[in-house]
Structure formats: C-alpha cells, structure tokens
Short mmCIF file of C-alpha atoms and ligand atoms in Angstrom, two decimals:
data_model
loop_
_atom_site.label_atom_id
_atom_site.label_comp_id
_atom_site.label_asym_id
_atom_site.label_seq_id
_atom_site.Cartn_x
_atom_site.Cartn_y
_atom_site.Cartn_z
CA UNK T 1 102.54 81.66 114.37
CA UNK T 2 99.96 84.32 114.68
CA UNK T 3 101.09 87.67 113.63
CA UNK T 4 100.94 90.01 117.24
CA UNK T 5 100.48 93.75 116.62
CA UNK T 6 103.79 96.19 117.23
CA UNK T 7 102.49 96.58 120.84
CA UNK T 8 102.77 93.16 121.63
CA UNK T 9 106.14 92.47 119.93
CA UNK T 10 107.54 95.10 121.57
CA UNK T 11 106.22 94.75 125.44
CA UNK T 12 107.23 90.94 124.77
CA UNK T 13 110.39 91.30 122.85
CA UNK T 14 110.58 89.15 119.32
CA UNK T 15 112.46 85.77 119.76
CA UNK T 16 112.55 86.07 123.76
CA UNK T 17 113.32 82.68 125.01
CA UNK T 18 113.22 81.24 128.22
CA UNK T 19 116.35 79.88 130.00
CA UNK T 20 116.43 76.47 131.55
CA UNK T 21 116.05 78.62 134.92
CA UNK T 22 112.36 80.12 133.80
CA UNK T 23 113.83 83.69 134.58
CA UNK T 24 111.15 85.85 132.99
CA UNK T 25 113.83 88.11 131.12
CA UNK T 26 117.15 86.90 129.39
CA UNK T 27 120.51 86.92 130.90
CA UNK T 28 123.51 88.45 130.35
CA UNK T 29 126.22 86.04 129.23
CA UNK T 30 129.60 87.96 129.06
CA UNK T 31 131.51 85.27 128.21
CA UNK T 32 133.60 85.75 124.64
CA UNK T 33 134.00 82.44 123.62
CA UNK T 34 132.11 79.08 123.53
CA UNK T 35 132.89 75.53 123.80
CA UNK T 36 133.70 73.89 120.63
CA UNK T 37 132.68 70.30 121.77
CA UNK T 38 132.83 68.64 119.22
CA UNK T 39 136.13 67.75 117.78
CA UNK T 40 137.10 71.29 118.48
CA UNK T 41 134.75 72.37 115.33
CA UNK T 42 132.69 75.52 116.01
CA UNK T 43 129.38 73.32 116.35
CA UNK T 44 127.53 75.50 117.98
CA UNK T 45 125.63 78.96 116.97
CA UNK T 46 128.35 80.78 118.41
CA UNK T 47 131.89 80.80 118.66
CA UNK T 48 133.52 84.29 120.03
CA UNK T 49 131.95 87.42 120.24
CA UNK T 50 132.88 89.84 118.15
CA UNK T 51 130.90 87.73 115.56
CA UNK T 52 127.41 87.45 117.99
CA UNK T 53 126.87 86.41 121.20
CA UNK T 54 123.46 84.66 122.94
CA UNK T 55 120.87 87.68 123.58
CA UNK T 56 121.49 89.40 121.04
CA UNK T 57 119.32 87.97 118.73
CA UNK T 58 116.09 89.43 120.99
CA UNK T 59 116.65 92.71 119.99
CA UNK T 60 118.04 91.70 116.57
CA UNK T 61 114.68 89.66 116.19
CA UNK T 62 112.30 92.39 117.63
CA UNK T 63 113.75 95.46 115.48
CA UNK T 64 113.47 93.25 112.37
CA UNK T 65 109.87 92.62 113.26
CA UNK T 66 109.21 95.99 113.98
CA UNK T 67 110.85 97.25 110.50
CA UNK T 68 109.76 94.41 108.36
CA UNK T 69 113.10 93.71 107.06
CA UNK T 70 115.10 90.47 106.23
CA UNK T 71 118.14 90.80 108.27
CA UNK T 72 119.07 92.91 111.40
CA UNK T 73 122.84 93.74 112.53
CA UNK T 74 123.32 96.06 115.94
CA UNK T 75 126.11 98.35 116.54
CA UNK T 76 127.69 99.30 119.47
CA UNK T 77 126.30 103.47 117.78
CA UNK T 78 124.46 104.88 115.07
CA UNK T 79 128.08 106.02 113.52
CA UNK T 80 128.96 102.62 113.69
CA UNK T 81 126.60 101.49 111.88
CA UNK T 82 125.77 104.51 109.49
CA UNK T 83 129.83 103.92 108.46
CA UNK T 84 129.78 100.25 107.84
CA UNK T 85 127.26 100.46 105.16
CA UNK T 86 129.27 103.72 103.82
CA UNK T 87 132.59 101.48 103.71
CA UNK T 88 130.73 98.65 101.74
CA UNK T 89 130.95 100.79 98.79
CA UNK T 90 134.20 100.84 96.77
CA UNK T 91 136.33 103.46 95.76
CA UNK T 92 134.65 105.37 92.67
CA UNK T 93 131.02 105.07 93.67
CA UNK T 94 128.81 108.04 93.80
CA UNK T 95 126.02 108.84 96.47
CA UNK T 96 123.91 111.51 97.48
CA UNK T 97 122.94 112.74 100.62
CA UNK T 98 120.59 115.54 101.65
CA UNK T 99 121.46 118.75 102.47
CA UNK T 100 119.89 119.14 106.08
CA UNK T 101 121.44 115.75 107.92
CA UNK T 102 122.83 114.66 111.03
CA UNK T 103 126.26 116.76 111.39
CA UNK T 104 128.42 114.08 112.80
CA UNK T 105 127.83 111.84 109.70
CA UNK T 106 128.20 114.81 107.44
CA UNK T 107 132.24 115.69 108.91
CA UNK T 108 133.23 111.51 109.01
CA UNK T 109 131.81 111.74 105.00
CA UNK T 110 133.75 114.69 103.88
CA UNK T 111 136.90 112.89 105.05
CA UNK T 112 136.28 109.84 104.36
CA UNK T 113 134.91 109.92 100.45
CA UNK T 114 138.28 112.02 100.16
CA UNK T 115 140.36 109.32 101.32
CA UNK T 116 138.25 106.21 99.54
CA UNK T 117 137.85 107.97 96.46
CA UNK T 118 134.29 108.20 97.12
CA UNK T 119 131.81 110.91 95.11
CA UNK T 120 129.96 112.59 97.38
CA UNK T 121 127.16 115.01 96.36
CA UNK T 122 124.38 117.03 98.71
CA UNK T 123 121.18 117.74 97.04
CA UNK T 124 117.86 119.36 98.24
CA UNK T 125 115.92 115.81 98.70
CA UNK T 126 112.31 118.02 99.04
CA UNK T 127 112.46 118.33 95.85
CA UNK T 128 112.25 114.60 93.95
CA UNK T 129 113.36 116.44 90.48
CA UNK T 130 117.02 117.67 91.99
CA UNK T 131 117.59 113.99 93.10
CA UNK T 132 116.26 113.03 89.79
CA UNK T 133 119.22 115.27 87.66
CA UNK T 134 121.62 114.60 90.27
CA UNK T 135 122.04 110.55 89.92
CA UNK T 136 124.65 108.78 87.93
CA UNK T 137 123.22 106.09 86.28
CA UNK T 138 125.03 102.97 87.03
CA UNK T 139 127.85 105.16 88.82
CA UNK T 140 125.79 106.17 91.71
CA UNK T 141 125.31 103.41 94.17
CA UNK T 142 123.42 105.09 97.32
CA UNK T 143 120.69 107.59 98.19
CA UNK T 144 120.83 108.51 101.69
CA UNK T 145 118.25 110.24 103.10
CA UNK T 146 117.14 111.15 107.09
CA UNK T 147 113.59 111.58 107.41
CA UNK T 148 112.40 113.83 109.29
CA UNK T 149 115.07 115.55 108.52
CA UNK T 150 117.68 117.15 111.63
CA UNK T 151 117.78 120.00 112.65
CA UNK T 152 114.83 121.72 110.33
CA UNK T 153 112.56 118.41 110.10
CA UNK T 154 112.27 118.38 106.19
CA UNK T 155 110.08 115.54 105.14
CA UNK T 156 111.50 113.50 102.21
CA UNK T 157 109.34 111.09 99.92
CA UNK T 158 110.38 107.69 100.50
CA UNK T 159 108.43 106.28 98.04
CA UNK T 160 109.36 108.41 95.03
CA UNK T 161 113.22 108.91 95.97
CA UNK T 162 113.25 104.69 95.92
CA UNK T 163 112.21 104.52 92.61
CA UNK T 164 114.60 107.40 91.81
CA UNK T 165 117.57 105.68 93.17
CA UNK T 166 116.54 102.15 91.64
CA UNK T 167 116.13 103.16 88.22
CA UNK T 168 119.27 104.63 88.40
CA UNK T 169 121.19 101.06 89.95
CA UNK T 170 121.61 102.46 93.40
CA UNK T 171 120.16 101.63 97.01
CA UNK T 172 117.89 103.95 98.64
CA UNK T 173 119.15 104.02 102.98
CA UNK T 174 116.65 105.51 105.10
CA UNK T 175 117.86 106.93 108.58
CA UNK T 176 114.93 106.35 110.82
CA UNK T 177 116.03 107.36 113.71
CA UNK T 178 113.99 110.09 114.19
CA UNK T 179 110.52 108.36 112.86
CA UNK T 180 111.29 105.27 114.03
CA UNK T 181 109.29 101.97 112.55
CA UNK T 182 106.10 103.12 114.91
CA UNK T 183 105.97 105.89 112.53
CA UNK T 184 107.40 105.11 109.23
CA UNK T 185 108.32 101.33 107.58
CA UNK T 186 111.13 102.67 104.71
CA UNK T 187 111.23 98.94 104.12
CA UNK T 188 107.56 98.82 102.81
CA UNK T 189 107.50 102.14 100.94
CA UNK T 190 110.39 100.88 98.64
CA UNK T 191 114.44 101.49 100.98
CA UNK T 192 116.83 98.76 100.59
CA UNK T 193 118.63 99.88 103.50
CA UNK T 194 117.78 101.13 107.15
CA UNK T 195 119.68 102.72 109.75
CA UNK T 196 119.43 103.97 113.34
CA UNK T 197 121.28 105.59 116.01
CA UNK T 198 119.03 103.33 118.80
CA UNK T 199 121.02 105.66 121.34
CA UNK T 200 118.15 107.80 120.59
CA UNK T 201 114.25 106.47 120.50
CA UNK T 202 114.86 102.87 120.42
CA UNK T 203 116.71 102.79 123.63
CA UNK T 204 115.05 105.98 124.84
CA UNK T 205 116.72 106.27 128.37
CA UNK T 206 120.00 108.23 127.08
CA UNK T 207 121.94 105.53 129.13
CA UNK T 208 122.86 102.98 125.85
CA UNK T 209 125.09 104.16 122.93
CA UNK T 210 123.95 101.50 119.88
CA UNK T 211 123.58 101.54 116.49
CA UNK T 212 121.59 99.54 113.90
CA UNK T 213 121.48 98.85 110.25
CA UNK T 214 118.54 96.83 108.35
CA UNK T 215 118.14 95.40 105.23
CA UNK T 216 115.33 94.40 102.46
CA UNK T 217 117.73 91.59 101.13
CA UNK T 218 119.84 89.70 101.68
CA UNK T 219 122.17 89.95 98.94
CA UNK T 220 126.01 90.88 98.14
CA UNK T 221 125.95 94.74 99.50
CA UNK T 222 124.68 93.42 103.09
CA UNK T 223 127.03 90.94 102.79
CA UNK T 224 129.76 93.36 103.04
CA UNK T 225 127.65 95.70 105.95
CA UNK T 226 127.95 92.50 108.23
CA UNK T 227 131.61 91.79 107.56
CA UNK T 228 132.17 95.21 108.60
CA UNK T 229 130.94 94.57 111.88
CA UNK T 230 132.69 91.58 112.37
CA UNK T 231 135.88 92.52 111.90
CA UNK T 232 135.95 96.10 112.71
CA UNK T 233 134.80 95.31 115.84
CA UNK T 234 131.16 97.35 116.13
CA UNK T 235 128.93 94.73 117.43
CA UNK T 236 126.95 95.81 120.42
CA UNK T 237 127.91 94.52 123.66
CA UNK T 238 126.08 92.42 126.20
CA UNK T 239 125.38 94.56 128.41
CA UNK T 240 124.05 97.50 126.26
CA UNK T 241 122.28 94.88 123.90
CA UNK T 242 120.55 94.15 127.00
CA UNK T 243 119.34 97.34 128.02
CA UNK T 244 118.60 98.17 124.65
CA UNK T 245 115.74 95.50 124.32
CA UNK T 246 115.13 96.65 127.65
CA UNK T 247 114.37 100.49 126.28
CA UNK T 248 112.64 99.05 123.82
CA UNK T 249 109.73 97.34 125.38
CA UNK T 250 108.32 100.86 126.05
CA UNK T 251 109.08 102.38 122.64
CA UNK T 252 105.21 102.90 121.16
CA UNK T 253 104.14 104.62 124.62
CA UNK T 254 106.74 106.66 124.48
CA UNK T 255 106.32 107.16 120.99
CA UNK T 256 102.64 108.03 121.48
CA UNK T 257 103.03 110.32 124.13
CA UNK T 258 106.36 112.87 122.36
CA UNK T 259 104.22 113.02 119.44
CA UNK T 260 101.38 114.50 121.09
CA UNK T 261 102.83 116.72 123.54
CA UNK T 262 105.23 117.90 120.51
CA UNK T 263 101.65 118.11 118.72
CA UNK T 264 100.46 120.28 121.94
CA UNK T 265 103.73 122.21 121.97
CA UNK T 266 103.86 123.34 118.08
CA UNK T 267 100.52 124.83 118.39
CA UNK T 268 101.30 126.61 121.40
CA UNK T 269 104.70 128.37 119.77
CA UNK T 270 103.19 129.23 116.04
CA UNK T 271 102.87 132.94 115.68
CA UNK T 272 104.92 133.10 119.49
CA UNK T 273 105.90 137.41 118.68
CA UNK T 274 109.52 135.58 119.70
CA UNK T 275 110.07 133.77 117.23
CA UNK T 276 110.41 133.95 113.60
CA UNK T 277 109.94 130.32 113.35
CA UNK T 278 108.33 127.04 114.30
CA UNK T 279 109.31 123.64 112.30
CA UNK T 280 107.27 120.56 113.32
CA UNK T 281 105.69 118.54 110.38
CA UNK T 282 102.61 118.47 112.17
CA UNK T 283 102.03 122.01 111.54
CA UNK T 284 99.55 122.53 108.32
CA UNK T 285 101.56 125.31 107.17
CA UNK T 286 104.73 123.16 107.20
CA UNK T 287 106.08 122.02 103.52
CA UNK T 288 106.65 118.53 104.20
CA UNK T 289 102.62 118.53 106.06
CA UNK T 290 100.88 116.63 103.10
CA UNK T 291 103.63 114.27 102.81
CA UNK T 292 104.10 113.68 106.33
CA UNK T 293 100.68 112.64 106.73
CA UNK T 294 100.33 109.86 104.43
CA UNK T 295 104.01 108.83 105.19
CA UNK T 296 103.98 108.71 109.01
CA UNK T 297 100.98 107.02 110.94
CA UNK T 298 100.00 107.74 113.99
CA UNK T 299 101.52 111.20 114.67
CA UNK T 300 104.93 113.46 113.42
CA UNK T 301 107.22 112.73 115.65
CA UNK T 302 108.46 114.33 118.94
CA UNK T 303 111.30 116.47 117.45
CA UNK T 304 110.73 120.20 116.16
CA UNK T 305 113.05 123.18 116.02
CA UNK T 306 112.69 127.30 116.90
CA UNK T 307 114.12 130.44 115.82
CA UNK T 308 114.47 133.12 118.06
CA UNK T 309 113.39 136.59 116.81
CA UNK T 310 116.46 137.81 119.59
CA UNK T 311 118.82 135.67 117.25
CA UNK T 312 121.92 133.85 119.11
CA UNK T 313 122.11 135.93 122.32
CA UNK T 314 118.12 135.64 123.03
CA UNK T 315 118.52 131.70 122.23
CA UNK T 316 121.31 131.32 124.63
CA UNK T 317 119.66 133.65 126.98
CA UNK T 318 116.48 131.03 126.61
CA UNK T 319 118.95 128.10 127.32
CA UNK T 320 119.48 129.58 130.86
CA UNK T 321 115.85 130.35 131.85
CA UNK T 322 114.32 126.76 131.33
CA UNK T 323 113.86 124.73 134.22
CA UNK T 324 112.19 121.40 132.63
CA UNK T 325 114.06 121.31 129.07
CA UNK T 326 117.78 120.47 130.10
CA UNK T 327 120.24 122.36 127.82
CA UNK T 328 121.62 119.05 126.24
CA UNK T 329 122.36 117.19 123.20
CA UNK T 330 120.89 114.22 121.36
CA UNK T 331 117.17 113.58 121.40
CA UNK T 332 114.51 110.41 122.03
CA UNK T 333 114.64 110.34 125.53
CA UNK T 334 112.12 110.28 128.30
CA UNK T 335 113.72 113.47 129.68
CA UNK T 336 112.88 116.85 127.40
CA UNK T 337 115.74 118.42 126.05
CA UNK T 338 117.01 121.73 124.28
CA UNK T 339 119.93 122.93 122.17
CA UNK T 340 120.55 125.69 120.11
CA UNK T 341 121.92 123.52 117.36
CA UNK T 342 124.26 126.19 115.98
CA UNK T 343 126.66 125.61 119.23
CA UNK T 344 126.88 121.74 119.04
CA UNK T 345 127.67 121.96 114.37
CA UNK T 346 130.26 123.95 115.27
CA UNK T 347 131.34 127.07 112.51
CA UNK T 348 130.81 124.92 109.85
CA UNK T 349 127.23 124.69 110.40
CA UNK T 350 124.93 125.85 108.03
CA UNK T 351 121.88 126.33 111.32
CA UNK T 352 120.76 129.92 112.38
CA UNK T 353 122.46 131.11 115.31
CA UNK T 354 119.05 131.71 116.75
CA UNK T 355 117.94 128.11 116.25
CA UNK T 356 116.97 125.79 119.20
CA UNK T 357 116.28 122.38 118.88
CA UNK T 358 113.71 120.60 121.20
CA UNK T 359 113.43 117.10 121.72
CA UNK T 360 110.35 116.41 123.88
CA UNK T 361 110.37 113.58 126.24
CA UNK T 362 107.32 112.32 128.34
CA UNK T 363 106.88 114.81 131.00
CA UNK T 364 103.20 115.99 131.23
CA UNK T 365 102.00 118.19 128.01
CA UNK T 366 101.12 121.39 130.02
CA UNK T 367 104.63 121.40 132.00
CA UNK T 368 106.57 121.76 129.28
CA UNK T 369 104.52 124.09 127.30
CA UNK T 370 104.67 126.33 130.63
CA UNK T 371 108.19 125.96 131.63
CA UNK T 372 109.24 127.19 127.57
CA UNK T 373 106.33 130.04 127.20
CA UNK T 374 108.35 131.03 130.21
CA UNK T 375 111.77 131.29 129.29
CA UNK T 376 110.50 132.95 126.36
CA UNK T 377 108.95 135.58 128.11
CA UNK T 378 110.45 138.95 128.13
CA UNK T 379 108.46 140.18 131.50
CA UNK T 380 110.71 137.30 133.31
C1 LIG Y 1 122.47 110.64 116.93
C2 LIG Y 1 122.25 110.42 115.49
C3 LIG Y 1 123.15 109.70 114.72
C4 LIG Y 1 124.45 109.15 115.29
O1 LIG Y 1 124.21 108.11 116.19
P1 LIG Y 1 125.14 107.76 117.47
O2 LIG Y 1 124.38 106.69 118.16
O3 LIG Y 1 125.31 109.02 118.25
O4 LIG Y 1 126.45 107.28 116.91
C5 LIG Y 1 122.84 109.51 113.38
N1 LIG Y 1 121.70 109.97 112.83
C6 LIG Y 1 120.80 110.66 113.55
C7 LIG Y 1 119.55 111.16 112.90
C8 LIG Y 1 121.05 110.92 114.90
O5 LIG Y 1 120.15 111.63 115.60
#
C-alpha cells in the first residue's frame, strides 16, 4: 500500500469500499441488527448497532489516518466523547486541566469529579513548570490540555507537557479540535489520547453534532473509553457518520483557506484604536508565536478573539452592525461567525465582557475584513 498524502486520504476517504452496486460513495444502512446466520452465532463483523454499524469504519479509518493513531471511536458529540474518556478513570484519580478551556466541559467536570470522587485541579498550562509542581506522581492519571486554547488561543507545548505527564504515570489528552490533524499530530509529538468535537472543523458544515476520541495504544485505559460508548449509548449514527465523512473530504481546503484569511484578518485588527486586544497565534507579538510555529504546520488556525476598548455595550453594539459574521455560537464552519464569549459562559465565566470571539469561515478574505472594520467603525 503506498502511503497517499493527507489530501488524498481525505478527498478519497480512508477504507472507502465499493458496494456490490459500484455506487461511487457508501450507503447508508439504518438497519440495527444483522443476521446471525450461522447457528444464530454473531458471525459476522456486526451484530446491533449500538456496538458499530457498516460505514462507519470510513470515517473511523480516515480520522485515524489523518491523526496517526492506533484506534479511532466516533461519538454522536465532542461531550460525548470528551466524557467517556473522563469516566474511564476511577474514583480517587487526579487530573489537570488548563485554565482557559472549552466551558461546557469545564461545568460537566466540576459536577462530575464531585460526584466520582475525582481530583480535579486547573493550572496555567503556558507555563510547563506549574504543570510540573502540580502532578501527583502515581496519583494523577490525566493531563488535559486544548490547544489552541478557547476563547484566548493560548498555545500549550505538547511535547514537553507529554513528558511531564508520563514521568509522572499519567496520560497526556490533547483536544484538537481547534488545530485539527492538518495542523497539529498530538499523537507524534508524544499524547496518548485525542479528542474532538468533529461538530466543529471535521464536519465543517454546522449541520452534524459528533464527537471523536483517538488513541496511541491500545491498551487497558482505551479499553474502558470504548466500553463507554457501547453501553452508554454515544456511538454516532448512520446518518451523521455519513455526513461527517462527507464534511470531511473538504477539510484541508477549508483548513487552508480560515487560516489565511484569519492570517489576513489579525493583521488588519492589531493596533485597531477599538480595541485593546487582538489574540491570534499568528501574530509575532503573541506569547504562544514561537511555539505555535514549530508546533502547527501550515498556518495557526482560523480562530482568534477581540476586546473591545467600548467594553460589553460596544461588543454587543458590534454584534448588531455585522452583516457577514452571524452573531452565533460554535466555530469551524464554512460560514464566519461571532460571539462575544462572555454571553454564551454565562456569570461564571472568567472572559472580558468586551470579548468577541471570531471564527472565520471561507468567505473571500477582503469581505470579511470589510464587513468587521465596519461594524467597528464609530462614523457608522
Ligand atoms: C464544541 C467544543 C467541544 C464540545 O463538542 P460538542 O460537539 O459541542 O459536544 C469541546 N471542545 C472544544 C474545543 C469545542 O470547541
């Protein structure tokens, strides 16, 4: 088997095989159980589908490709995913997170680790030496890290934080949702675990809600990641596994193309006499810069954040006066979108008021540098 570059495995799809009917993509086989010919054994690959089902091992196969991992389970969402590994730890364990990290994951934690009996600890992950005094030898069993990091796109070192967590006994979990494996391979630089919320760049259409976790072995901790999906239910379904692969045929284009208008768009806003600041790891005067350039290839990713001199009543003031950037949630689609992330954390959140959030889709470079120099304009 020749080895094809990402481009290829993507526009092709890993493991795509023809049906007896030649059809040039896969179909959709709803059906939740399968034929047990003979003597009513389960004989064949599958048997009901809460376990796996025929197609989804396409985008199984082509995410594992794309991340160089061992084994690929998808979820039917990121928290789906993100929660199974969390639950194959038992009551006691220890595991740090970051600080700055996807909210939603950060409110299910603080309940949960109560309830399991789970030690939960947020450190600065910037800075390898806090991560370094803050693990339990033999008592902490995960570092979790996001990276680029939501909403203020901190860069964390893969590399050193795995060796961190390793010589301390735990796992290092990368969520790559953000970089995704066109940017960043945690696998390579050292993580035992990956995760996604594929809702976002993966799929890329905002139309499919899935989830993924990947692993560098294949050993007793994944073990337990994959019962949780079988029997709590979070497998992907047909339908969405199917548009998912779908999504993902496009992914480096679209991968190309947010990370240079985002490029375009950070340039344009640094020093903007609105705002106070600009956070795109792109940007040479950007902490995480260095790092981000010898950890990401090919660009920084499509995702940077404002704040608005005007604070929260100019940002929600902004929210009204774009006409391109749709005043939405979630990020990674083809559509651009904007959020003053402060609104969507809720009081809890630890965000400036005055921050937006900007996920940049694939629209043409100079529209959407227009359309926001606009709606930051005072004269308007
Ligand atoms: C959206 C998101 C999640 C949650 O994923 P869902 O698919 O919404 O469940 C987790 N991590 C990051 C970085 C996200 O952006």
């Amino acid at each position: 088997m020749p080895s094809y570059a990402t481009d290829t495995i993507l526009a092709q799809g890993a493991g795509q095989e023809h049906d007896p009917t030649g059809a040039i993509v896969s179909p959709i086989h709803l059906a939740t159980t399968f034929l047990r010919p003979v003597e009513g054994d389960p004989s064949t690959e599958w048997s009901y589908s809460r376990y796996g089902y025929p197609g989804l091992e396409q985008p199984e196969a082509t995410l594992k490709t794309l991340e160089g991992a061992a084994d690929c389970r998808l979820f039917s969402s990121g928290m789906s995913a993100m929660t199974a590994v969390i639950m194959a730890l038992r009551p006691g364990d220890h595991c740090l997170f970051p600080i700055d990290m996807y909210h939603g994951l950060r409110t299910w934690l603080q309940a949960h680790s109560n309830h399991w009996g789970m030690r939960v600890d947020h450190v600065d992950m910037t800075d390898p030496d806090k991560v370094r005094a803050a693990v339990i030898p033999g008592v902490t069993r995960l570092v979790w890290l996001e990276t680029p990091s939501n909403p203020h796109w901190h860069v964390y070192d893969i590399a050193s934080l795995a060796g961190i967590a390793h010589r301390a006994g735990a796992k290092l979990v990368v969520d790559n949702t953000v970089a995704t494996p066109i940017l960043t391979q945690p696998i390579s630089l050292g993580a035992d675990i990956v995760v996604h919320s594929a809702t976002k760049y993966l799929n890329g259409h905002s139309d499919v809600l899935a989830g993924a976790a990947l692993t560098a072995a294949d050993d007793d901790f994944w073990k337990r990641v994959a019962l949780n999906r079988d029997y709590h239910g979070g497998i992907l379904n047909q339908f969405q596994a199917f548009m998912l692969l779908r999504g993902m045929r496009t992914l480096h284009l679209r991968i190309a193309r947010s990370c240079e208008s985002a490029m375009a768009l950070a340039n344009a806003l640094q020093g903007h006499p609105g705002l106070t600041e600009v956070f795109y790891p792109g940007l040479p005067t950007h902490p995480g810069h260095a790092l981000a350039s010898r950890q990401m290839a090919g660009g920084f990713g499509g995702m940077l954040s404002i704040v608005v001199a005007g604070g929260e009543g100019e940002a929600k003031r902004i929210l009204t006066r774009t006409r391109l950037w749709k005043p939405a949630t979630s990020l990674g689609g083809v559509e651009s979108l904007i959020e003053r992330r402060g609104a969507v954390e809720g009081p809890c959140s630890h965000v400036d008021p005055g921050l937006l959030r900007l996920s940049v889709g694939i629209e043409a470079t100079a529209d959407l540098i227009d359309d926001l120099l606009a709606a930051l304009s005072p004269a308007n």
